[in-house]
Short mmCIF file of C-alpha atoms in Angstrom, two decimals:
data_model
loop_
_atom_site.label_atom_id
_atom_site.label_comp_id
_atom_site.label_asym_id
_atom_site.label_seq_id
_atom_site.Cartn_x
_atom_site.Cartn_y
_atom_site.Cartn_z
CA MET A 147 -124.16 -132.72 -132.36
CA ARG A 148 -126.32 -130.78 -130.05
CA VAL A 149 -125.58 -129.04 -126.65
CA GLY A 150 -128.81 -128.05 -125.25
CA SER A 151 -130.68 -126.01 -127.93
CA PHE A 152 -127.44 -125.37 -129.87
CA GLU A 153 -126.64 -127.49 -132.95
CA LEU A 154 -122.89 -127.55 -133.51
CA LYS A 155 -121.86 -127.75 -137.16
CA ASP A 156 -118.97 -130.18 -136.55
CA ARG A 157 -117.31 -132.47 -133.93
CA LEU A 158 -113.99 -130.50 -133.60
CA PHE A 159 -113.58 -128.33 -130.61
CA ALA A 160 -110.92 -125.89 -129.45
CA ALA A 161 -109.92 -126.62 -125.78
CA PRO A 162 -109.87 -123.84 -123.11
CA MET A 163 -106.32 -123.07 -122.04
CA ALA A 164 -105.41 -120.41 -119.51
CA GLY A 165 -103.38 -117.58 -121.04
CA VAL A 166 -103.94 -119.05 -124.53
CA THR A 167 -107.56 -119.14 -125.59
CA ASP A 168 -108.53 -115.52 -125.41
CA ARG A 169 -111.19 -114.03 -127.55
CA PRO A 170 -108.90 -113.33 -130.52
CA PHE A 171 -107.40 -116.82 -130.50
CA ARG A 172 -110.93 -118.50 -130.13
CA LYS A 173 -112.25 -116.52 -133.03
CA LEU A 174 -109.20 -117.61 -135.13
CA CYS A 175 -109.82 -121.23 -134.26
CA ARG A 176 -113.53 -120.97 -135.06
CA ARG A 177 -112.64 -119.38 -138.44
CA LEU A 178 -110.26 -122.23 -139.27
CA GLY A 179 -112.78 -124.98 -138.56
CA ALA A 180 -113.42 -125.38 -134.84
CA ALA A 181 -117.11 -125.61 -134.32
CA TYR A 182 -116.90 -124.65 -130.71
CA ALA A 183 -114.45 -122.84 -128.38
CA ILE A 184 -114.48 -122.38 -124.67
CA SER A 185 -113.21 -119.34 -122.83
CA GLU A 186 -110.15 -119.41 -120.63
CA MET A 187 -111.23 -120.37 -117.12
CA VAL A 188 -112.91 -117.70 -115.09
CA ALA A 189 -112.64 -117.67 -111.31
CA SER A 190 -115.98 -117.90 -109.57
CA ASP A 191 -114.72 -115.67 -106.58
CA PRO A 192 -116.45 -112.36 -107.15
CA ARG A 193 -113.21 -110.42 -105.87
CA VAL A 194 -111.12 -112.08 -108.76
CA ARG A 195 -113.89 -111.48 -111.38
CA ALA A 196 -113.71 -107.71 -110.79
CA SER A 197 -110.12 -107.79 -111.90
CA GLY A 198 -109.01 -106.43 -115.35
CA LYS A 199 -107.61 -109.78 -116.44
CA THR A 200 -110.83 -111.45 -115.62
CA SER A 201 -113.04 -108.82 -117.22
CA LEU A 202 -111.14 -109.33 -120.51
CA ARG A 203 -111.83 -113.16 -120.24
CA MET A 204 -115.35 -112.39 -119.83
CA ASN A 205 -115.44 -110.25 -122.98
CA HIS A 206 -117.15 -111.89 -125.78
CA GLU A 207 -117.88 -109.04 -128.11
CA GLY A 208 -118.00 -110.32 -131.87
CA GLU A 209 -118.01 -113.94 -131.10
CA SER A 210 -120.48 -116.27 -132.77
CA ALA A 211 -122.75 -118.39 -130.90
CA PRO A 212 -122.66 -120.44 -128.78
CA VAL A 213 -120.51 -118.47 -126.32
CA ALA A 214 -119.21 -120.85 -123.77
CA VAL A 215 -117.69 -119.62 -120.50
CA GLN A 216 -115.48 -122.02 -118.19
CA LEU A 217 -115.84 -121.41 -114.49
CA VAL A 218 -113.42 -122.76 -111.76
CA GLY A 219 -114.18 -122.80 -108.02
CA ALA A 220 -115.09 -125.08 -105.20
CA ASP A 221 -118.11 -123.53 -103.51
CA PRO A 222 -121.43 -124.59 -105.11
CA ASN A 223 -123.31 -121.35 -104.31
CA THR A 224 -120.25 -119.17 -105.49
CA LEU A 225 -120.14 -121.01 -108.67
CA ALA A 226 -123.86 -120.64 -109.19
CA ASP A 227 -123.67 -116.85 -108.70
CA ALA A 228 -120.74 -116.66 -111.13
CA ALA A 229 -122.79 -118.89 -113.66
CA ARG A 230 -125.79 -116.45 -113.41
CA ASP A 231 -123.47 -113.36 -113.80
CA ASN A 232 -121.94 -114.72 -116.99
CA VAL A 233 -125.25 -115.69 -118.40
CA GLU A 234 -126.42 -112.13 -117.92
CA ARG A 235 -123.17 -111.00 -119.74
CA GLY A 236 -124.05 -113.22 -122.69
CA ALA A 237 -122.80 -116.62 -122.05
CA HIS A 238 -124.92 -119.28 -123.85
CA ILE A 239 -123.28 -122.32 -122.12
CA ILE A 240 -121.54 -122.71 -118.79
CA ASP A 241 -118.71 -125.07 -118.48
CA LEU A 242 -117.36 -126.28 -115.16
CA ASN A 243 -113.76 -126.94 -114.68
CA MET A 244 -112.79 -130.10 -112.85
CA GLY A 245 -109.71 -130.97 -114.96
CA CYS A 246 -107.08 -128.18 -114.30
CA PRO A 247 -104.02 -129.87 -112.71
CA ALA A 248 -102.09 -126.61 -111.81
CA ARG A 249 -100.70 -126.75 -108.26
CA LYS A 250 -102.07 -123.23 -107.48
CA VAL A 251 -105.59 -124.28 -108.44
CA CYS A 252 -105.58 -127.62 -106.68
CA GLN A 253 -104.13 -126.22 -103.46
CA VAL A 254 -107.40 -124.28 -102.99
CA ALA A 255 -109.40 -127.53 -103.75
CA CYS A 256 -110.49 -126.42 -107.35
CA GLY A 257 -110.01 -127.97 -110.64
CA SER A 258 -109.07 -131.57 -110.66
CA ALA A 259 -108.77 -131.67 -106.85
CA LEU A 260 -112.56 -131.77 -106.75
CA LEU A 261 -112.31 -135.29 -108.16
CA LYS A 262 -111.24 -136.37 -104.62
CA ASP A 263 -114.83 -135.44 -103.33
CA GLU A 264 -117.44 -136.93 -105.29
CA GLU A 265 -120.22 -135.68 -102.79
CA LEU A 266 -118.98 -132.12 -103.36
CA VAL A 267 -118.99 -132.72 -107.16
CA ALA A 268 -122.56 -133.75 -107.06
CA ARG A 269 -123.56 -130.67 -104.99
CA ILE A 270 -121.71 -128.35 -107.35
CA LEU A 271 -123.27 -129.89 -110.40
CA HIS A 272 -126.81 -129.80 -109.07
CA THR A 273 -126.47 -126.26 -107.74
CA VAL A 274 -125.18 -124.75 -110.86
CA VAL A 275 -127.53 -126.62 -113.21
CA ASP A 276 -130.41 -125.26 -111.13
CA ALA A 277 -129.07 -121.85 -111.01
CA VAL A 278 -129.23 -121.02 -114.85
CA ASN A 279 -131.48 -121.68 -117.83
CA VAL A 280 -128.63 -122.40 -120.28
CA PRO A 281 -126.73 -125.74 -120.78
CA VAL A 282 -124.12 -126.58 -118.30
CA THR A 283 -121.15 -128.80 -119.29
CA LEU A 284 -118.40 -130.44 -117.38
CA LYS A 285 -114.60 -130.77 -118.38
CA TYR A 286 -112.60 -133.10 -116.12
CA ARG A 287 -109.83 -135.79 -115.86
CA THR A 288 -109.88 -139.50 -115.45
CA GLY A 289 -109.23 -139.29 -111.69
CA TRP A 290 -106.96 -137.87 -109.04
CA ASP A 291 -104.23 -140.46 -109.63
CA THR A 292 -103.79 -143.76 -111.48
CA SER A 293 -104.80 -145.71 -108.40
CA GLU A 294 -108.35 -144.23 -108.40
CA ARG A 295 -109.78 -143.51 -111.81
CA ASN A 296 -113.37 -142.39 -110.98
CA ALA A 297 -114.38 -140.82 -114.29
CA VAL A 298 -117.17 -143.20 -114.88
CA ARG A 299 -118.72 -142.50 -111.47
CA ILE A 300 -118.29 -138.74 -111.99
CA ALA A 301 -120.01 -139.10 -115.41
CA ARG A 302 -123.03 -140.72 -113.94
CA LEU A 303 -123.38 -138.08 -111.30
CA ALA A 304 -123.02 -135.46 -113.97
CA GLU A 305 -125.74 -137.03 -116.12
CA SER A 306 -128.14 -137.33 -113.27
CA ALA A 307 -127.44 -133.72 -112.23
CA GLY A 308 -128.50 -132.46 -115.62
CA ILE A 309 -125.03 -131.86 -117.32
CA GLN A 310 -125.52 -131.87 -120.98
CA MET A 311 -122.02 -132.69 -122.26
CA LEU A 312 -118.90 -134.22 -120.79
CA THR A 313 -115.29 -133.48 -122.01
CA LEU A 314 -112.67 -135.93 -120.55
CA HIS A 315 -108.98 -135.35 -120.69
CA GLY A 316 -107.39 -138.77 -120.72
CA ARG A 317 -104.98 -138.23 -117.82
CA THR A 318 -105.33 -138.17 -114.14
CA ARG A 319 -104.35 -134.97 -112.13
CA ALA A 320 -101.12 -136.74 -111.05
CA CYS A 321 -100.13 -137.09 -114.66
CA GLY A 322 -100.29 -133.48 -115.43
CA PHE A 323 -99.45 -133.25 -119.15
CA GLY A 324 -96.77 -135.92 -118.98
CA GLY A 325 -96.69 -139.42 -120.53
CA ASP A 326 -99.38 -140.30 -123.08
CA ALA A 327 -103.21 -139.80 -122.84
CA GLU A 328 -105.07 -142.96 -122.31
CA TYR A 329 -108.35 -143.59 -124.13
CA ASP A 330 -109.78 -146.60 -122.35
CA THR A 331 -111.50 -144.51 -119.69
CA ILE A 332 -112.99 -142.13 -122.31
CA ALA A 333 -114.51 -145.17 -124.09
CA GLN A 334 -115.82 -146.47 -120.83
CA VAL A 335 -117.54 -143.20 -120.00
CA LYS A 336 -118.88 -143.00 -123.56
CA GLN A 337 -120.56 -146.44 -122.89
CA ALA A 338 -121.81 -145.46 -119.40
CA VAL A 339 -123.85 -142.30 -120.26
CA GLN A 340 -126.29 -141.07 -122.85
CA ILE A 341 -125.03 -137.42 -122.98
CA PRO A 342 -122.40 -136.36 -125.49
CA VAL A 343 -118.83 -137.24 -124.53
CA VAL A 344 -115.84 -135.34 -125.91
CA ALA A 345 -112.35 -136.93 -126.04
CA ASN A 346 -109.44 -134.59 -125.03
CA GLY A 347 -105.71 -135.15 -124.90
CA ASP A 348 -102.84 -135.61 -127.28
CA VAL A 349 -104.76 -135.18 -130.41
CA ASP A 350 -102.01 -133.56 -132.54
CA SER A 351 -102.72 -134.76 -136.13
CA PRO A 352 -105.52 -135.68 -138.44
CA GLN A 353 -104.60 -139.34 -138.23
CA LYS A 354 -104.79 -139.34 -134.54
CA ALA A 355 -107.97 -137.62 -134.48
CA GLN A 356 -109.66 -140.37 -136.55
CA ARG A 357 -108.04 -143.05 -134.43
CA VAL A 358 -109.28 -141.44 -131.22
CA PHE A 359 -112.79 -141.09 -132.75
CA GLU A 360 -112.76 -144.71 -133.80
CA TYR A 361 -111.22 -146.15 -130.48
CA THR A 362 -113.40 -144.14 -128.00
CA GLY A 363 -116.66 -143.68 -129.85
CA ALA A 364 -116.63 -140.12 -128.57
CA ASP A 365 -119.14 -137.61 -130.03
CA ALA A 366 -116.46 -134.96 -130.50
CA ILE A 367 -112.80 -134.29 -130.12
CA MET A 368 -111.16 -131.35 -128.30
CA VAL A 369 -107.76 -130.14 -129.50
CA GLY A 370 -105.68 -128.09 -127.19
CA ARG A 371 -101.86 -127.78 -127.29
CA ALA A 372 -101.64 -128.91 -130.84
CA ALA A 373 -103.55 -125.72 -131.99
CA GLN A 374 -100.92 -123.47 -130.46
CA GLY A 375 -99.13 -122.02 -133.57
CA ARG A 376 -101.19 -124.26 -135.80
CA PRO A 377 -104.91 -123.21 -135.55
CA TRP A 378 -105.45 -124.58 -138.99
CA ILE A 379 -105.14 -128.20 -137.55
CA PHE A 380 -109.09 -128.09 -137.29
CA ARG A 381 -109.38 -127.90 -141.11
CA GLU A 382 -106.74 -130.42 -141.63
CA ILE A 383 -108.49 -132.92 -139.36
CA ARG A 384 -111.81 -132.07 -141.18
CA GLN A 385 -110.27 -132.66 -144.66
CA TYR A 386 -108.84 -136.02 -143.43
CA LEU A 387 -111.98 -137.28 -141.84
CA ASP A 388 -113.86 -136.42 -144.91
CA THR A 389 -111.42 -137.48 -147.68
CA GLY A 390 -108.67 -139.61 -146.11
CA MET A 391 -106.31 -137.05 -147.69
CA VAL A 392 -103.59 -135.26 -145.59
CA ALA A 393 -103.63 -131.49 -146.39
CA PRO A 394 -100.36 -129.93 -147.48
CA GLU A 395 -98.81 -127.38 -145.11
CA PRO A 396 -100.44 -123.99 -145.63
CA THR A 397 -98.57 -121.47 -147.76
CA VAL A 398 -96.27 -118.96 -145.97
CA GLN A 399 -98.32 -116.12 -147.42
CA GLU A 400 -101.53 -117.50 -145.98
CA VAL A 401 -99.97 -117.96 -142.56
CA ARG A 402 -98.58 -114.48 -142.90
CA GLY A 403 -102.03 -112.92 -143.36
CA LEU A 404 -103.52 -115.08 -140.62
CA LEU A 405 -100.92 -114.16 -138.09
CA LEU A 406 -100.98 -110.47 -138.85
CA GLU A 407 -104.62 -110.42 -138.64
CA HIS A 408 -104.38 -112.26 -135.33
CA LEU A 409 -101.78 -109.92 -133.93
CA ASP A 410 -103.93 -106.75 -135.09
CA GLU A 411 -106.91 -108.10 -133.13
CA HIS A 412 -104.73 -109.17 -130.25
CA TYR A 413 -103.22 -105.66 -129.88
CA SER A 414 -106.66 -104.11 -130.07
CA PHE A 415 -107.95 -106.37 -127.37
CA TYR A 416 -105.17 -105.95 -124.84
CA GLY A 417 -103.68 -102.56 -125.63
CA GLU A 418 -100.08 -101.59 -126.26
CA ALA A 419 -98.16 -102.57 -123.10
CA TRP A 420 -100.17 -105.89 -122.47
CA GLY A 421 -100.54 -106.58 -126.06
CA VAL A 422 -96.89 -106.76 -126.92
CA ARG A 423 -96.01 -109.04 -124.09
CA THR A 424 -98.95 -111.40 -124.50
CA ALA A 425 -98.50 -111.71 -128.21
CA ARG A 426 -94.93 -113.20 -127.94
CA LYS A 427 -96.10 -116.67 -127.01
CA HIS A 428 -98.25 -116.89 -129.93
CA ILE A 429 -95.57 -115.63 -132.28
CA ILE A 430 -93.05 -118.08 -130.94
CA TRP A 431 -95.50 -120.96 -131.34
CA TYR A 432 -95.94 -120.03 -135.08
CA THR A 433 -92.31 -119.45 -135.93
CA ARG A 434 -89.91 -121.35 -133.43
CA ARG A 435 -89.69 -124.49 -135.68
CA LEU A 436 -89.29 -122.65 -139.01
CA ARG A 437 -85.83 -122.16 -140.43
CA GLY A 438 -84.13 -119.56 -138.48
CA GLY A 439 -86.89 -119.41 -136.00
CA ALA A 440 -84.90 -119.61 -132.91
CA GLN A 441 -82.77 -116.61 -133.70
CA PHE A 442 -85.81 -114.72 -134.81
CA CYS A 443 -87.67 -115.52 -131.46
CA GLU A 444 -84.68 -114.16 -129.54
CA ARG A 445 -84.77 -110.92 -131.49
CA MET A 446 -88.50 -110.61 -131.22
CA ASN A 447 -88.57 -111.03 -127.47
CA ARG A 448 -86.42 -107.84 -127.04
CA LEU A 449 -89.09 -105.66 -128.71
CA GLU A 450 -91.18 -103.51 -126.66
CA ARG A 451 -93.74 -101.90 -129.09
CA CYS A 452 -96.53 -103.53 -131.03
CA GLU A 453 -95.55 -101.78 -134.20
CA ASP A 454 -92.01 -103.09 -134.20
CA GLN A 455 -93.10 -106.60 -133.14
CA ARG A 456 -95.60 -106.64 -136.13
CA ARG A 457 -92.96 -105.32 -138.68
CA VAL A 458 -90.25 -107.67 -137.58
CA LEU A 459 -92.64 -110.70 -137.83
CA ASP A 460 -93.78 -109.51 -141.25
CA GLU A 461 -90.32 -109.21 -142.62
CA PHE A 462 -89.34 -112.69 -141.22
CA LEU A 463 -92.22 -114.40 -143.04
CA GLN A 464 -91.74 -112.50 -146.29
CA GLU A 465 -88.22 -113.86 -146.28
CA ALA A 466 -89.54 -117.29 -145.41
CA GLY A 467 -92.02 -116.95 -148.29
CA GLU A 468 -89.18 -116.05 -150.70
CA ARG A 469 -87.28 -119.37 -149.92
CA HIS A 470 -90.35 -121.70 -149.99
CA ASP A 471 -93.90 -121.47 -151.03
CA ARG A 472 -95.09 -123.53 -148.18
CA LEU A 473 -94.11 -123.80 -144.43
CA GLN A 474 -90.86 -125.57 -144.06
CA TYR A 475 -90.07 -126.97 -140.57
CA GLU A 476 -86.60 -127.88 -139.37
CA ARG A 477 -87.96 -131.19 -138.02
CA GLU A 478 -90.41 -133.56 -139.62
CA ARG A 479 -94.08 -133.21 -138.60
CA ALA A 480 -95.42 -135.84 -136.18
CA ASP A 481 -96.93 -138.83 -138.20
CA GLY A 482 -99.79 -139.39 -135.69
CA SER A 483 -98.29 -142.45 -134.11
CA VAL A 484 -99.74 -143.31 -130.67
CA ALA A 485 -97.97 -144.54 -127.48
CA LEU A 486 -100.25 -147.26 -126.08
CA GLN A 487 -101.21 -146.92 -122.32
CA CYS A 488 -102.38 -150.11 -120.56
CA GLY A 489 -103.76 -149.41 -117.19
CA GLY A 490 -101.34 -146.53 -116.74
CA ARG A 491 -98.26 -148.26 -118.27
CA THR A 492 -96.72 -147.38 -121.57
CA GLY A 493 -97.28 -150.23 -123.80
CA GLY A 494 -95.01 -149.09 -126.71
CA ASN A 495 -95.37 -147.13 -129.82
CA ALA A 496 -97.85 -148.28 -132.39
CA ARG A 497 -99.72 -146.73 -135.54
CA ASP A 498 -102.99 -148.56 -135.06
CA LEU A 499 -105.20 -147.83 -131.94
CA ASP A 500 -107.17 -151.04 -132.70
CA THR A 501 -104.29 -152.91 -131.02
CA MET A 502 -105.11 -151.20 -127.85
CA ALA A 503 -108.16 -153.38 -127.39
CA ALA A 504 -106.03 -156.07 -125.84
CA CYS A 505 -104.78 -153.58 -123.23
CA ARG A 506 -108.11 -152.47 -121.80
CA VAL A 507 -108.48 -152.26 -118.04
#
């Protein structure tokens, strides 16, 4: 599929996640099969953009094209200025965040809070599209709450403003990340516009990815939380879509190599003090479900030096590899089953999304 002048090699995308999808993690996801990865959200306020943390979020050195930067804000002109600034810094695509449900973001009328003001949404979209000569995309939710799902109206506003791709998370702001994503609205948006539509929300297995593609008709799928500690999910999905075969768990030695390389780049990117702290969540995601993982994570969280953190992790994975060739989890992997959502109500658990047709609203 295409986004502006960029031809993406696949339909599997890595979702932007604050505090997660930094440059080292994006590069790892791209290496393991994600065709596209958007930055953590960058505040449009110029005072915030000057901070050290935001400067790191705007560092794209070594990333392959297209480089996509997600902006968050509520003022059309400030967002336009931020878009121009990021294009000057090397962004190839600007993504607008109207989906973040975090309280601190919504309290300042940003993120998914914007969905309550469609007139402001239209002004933001037109102003930013007019401000830059690169594609502008939009990531948003199905609405502010379940009583007012306005995703189709927002989609039409976006298309008329010149937005070149929509990513829709199948929850309202009120839902946060609870319950089950609903895909009816994504399917309706796909039918309502001509621009590409990306389905986001609860894609956590190759089987689920296929069902979401089939049910929504989406042009691409965006994977978020399921890639935390499992970035190889992108290649697993691709193999299943191509062959219908479920890939075996990766070998412990492969994961060991990937994680150590990830840590080395992470430490280099953040430095010693910040690197050791910010690496902990990634290490926990990789190891917490492995045999002995809980005890290991408790020990790892007490370490204060990157060198010690890396060494202890290496030892843990070497021991895991001596016990089993491939990753062995304490609990079974999810089988890709889907909880049905009928107009905001959970309709039960089913393996086949086709049965959702009777539940459309």
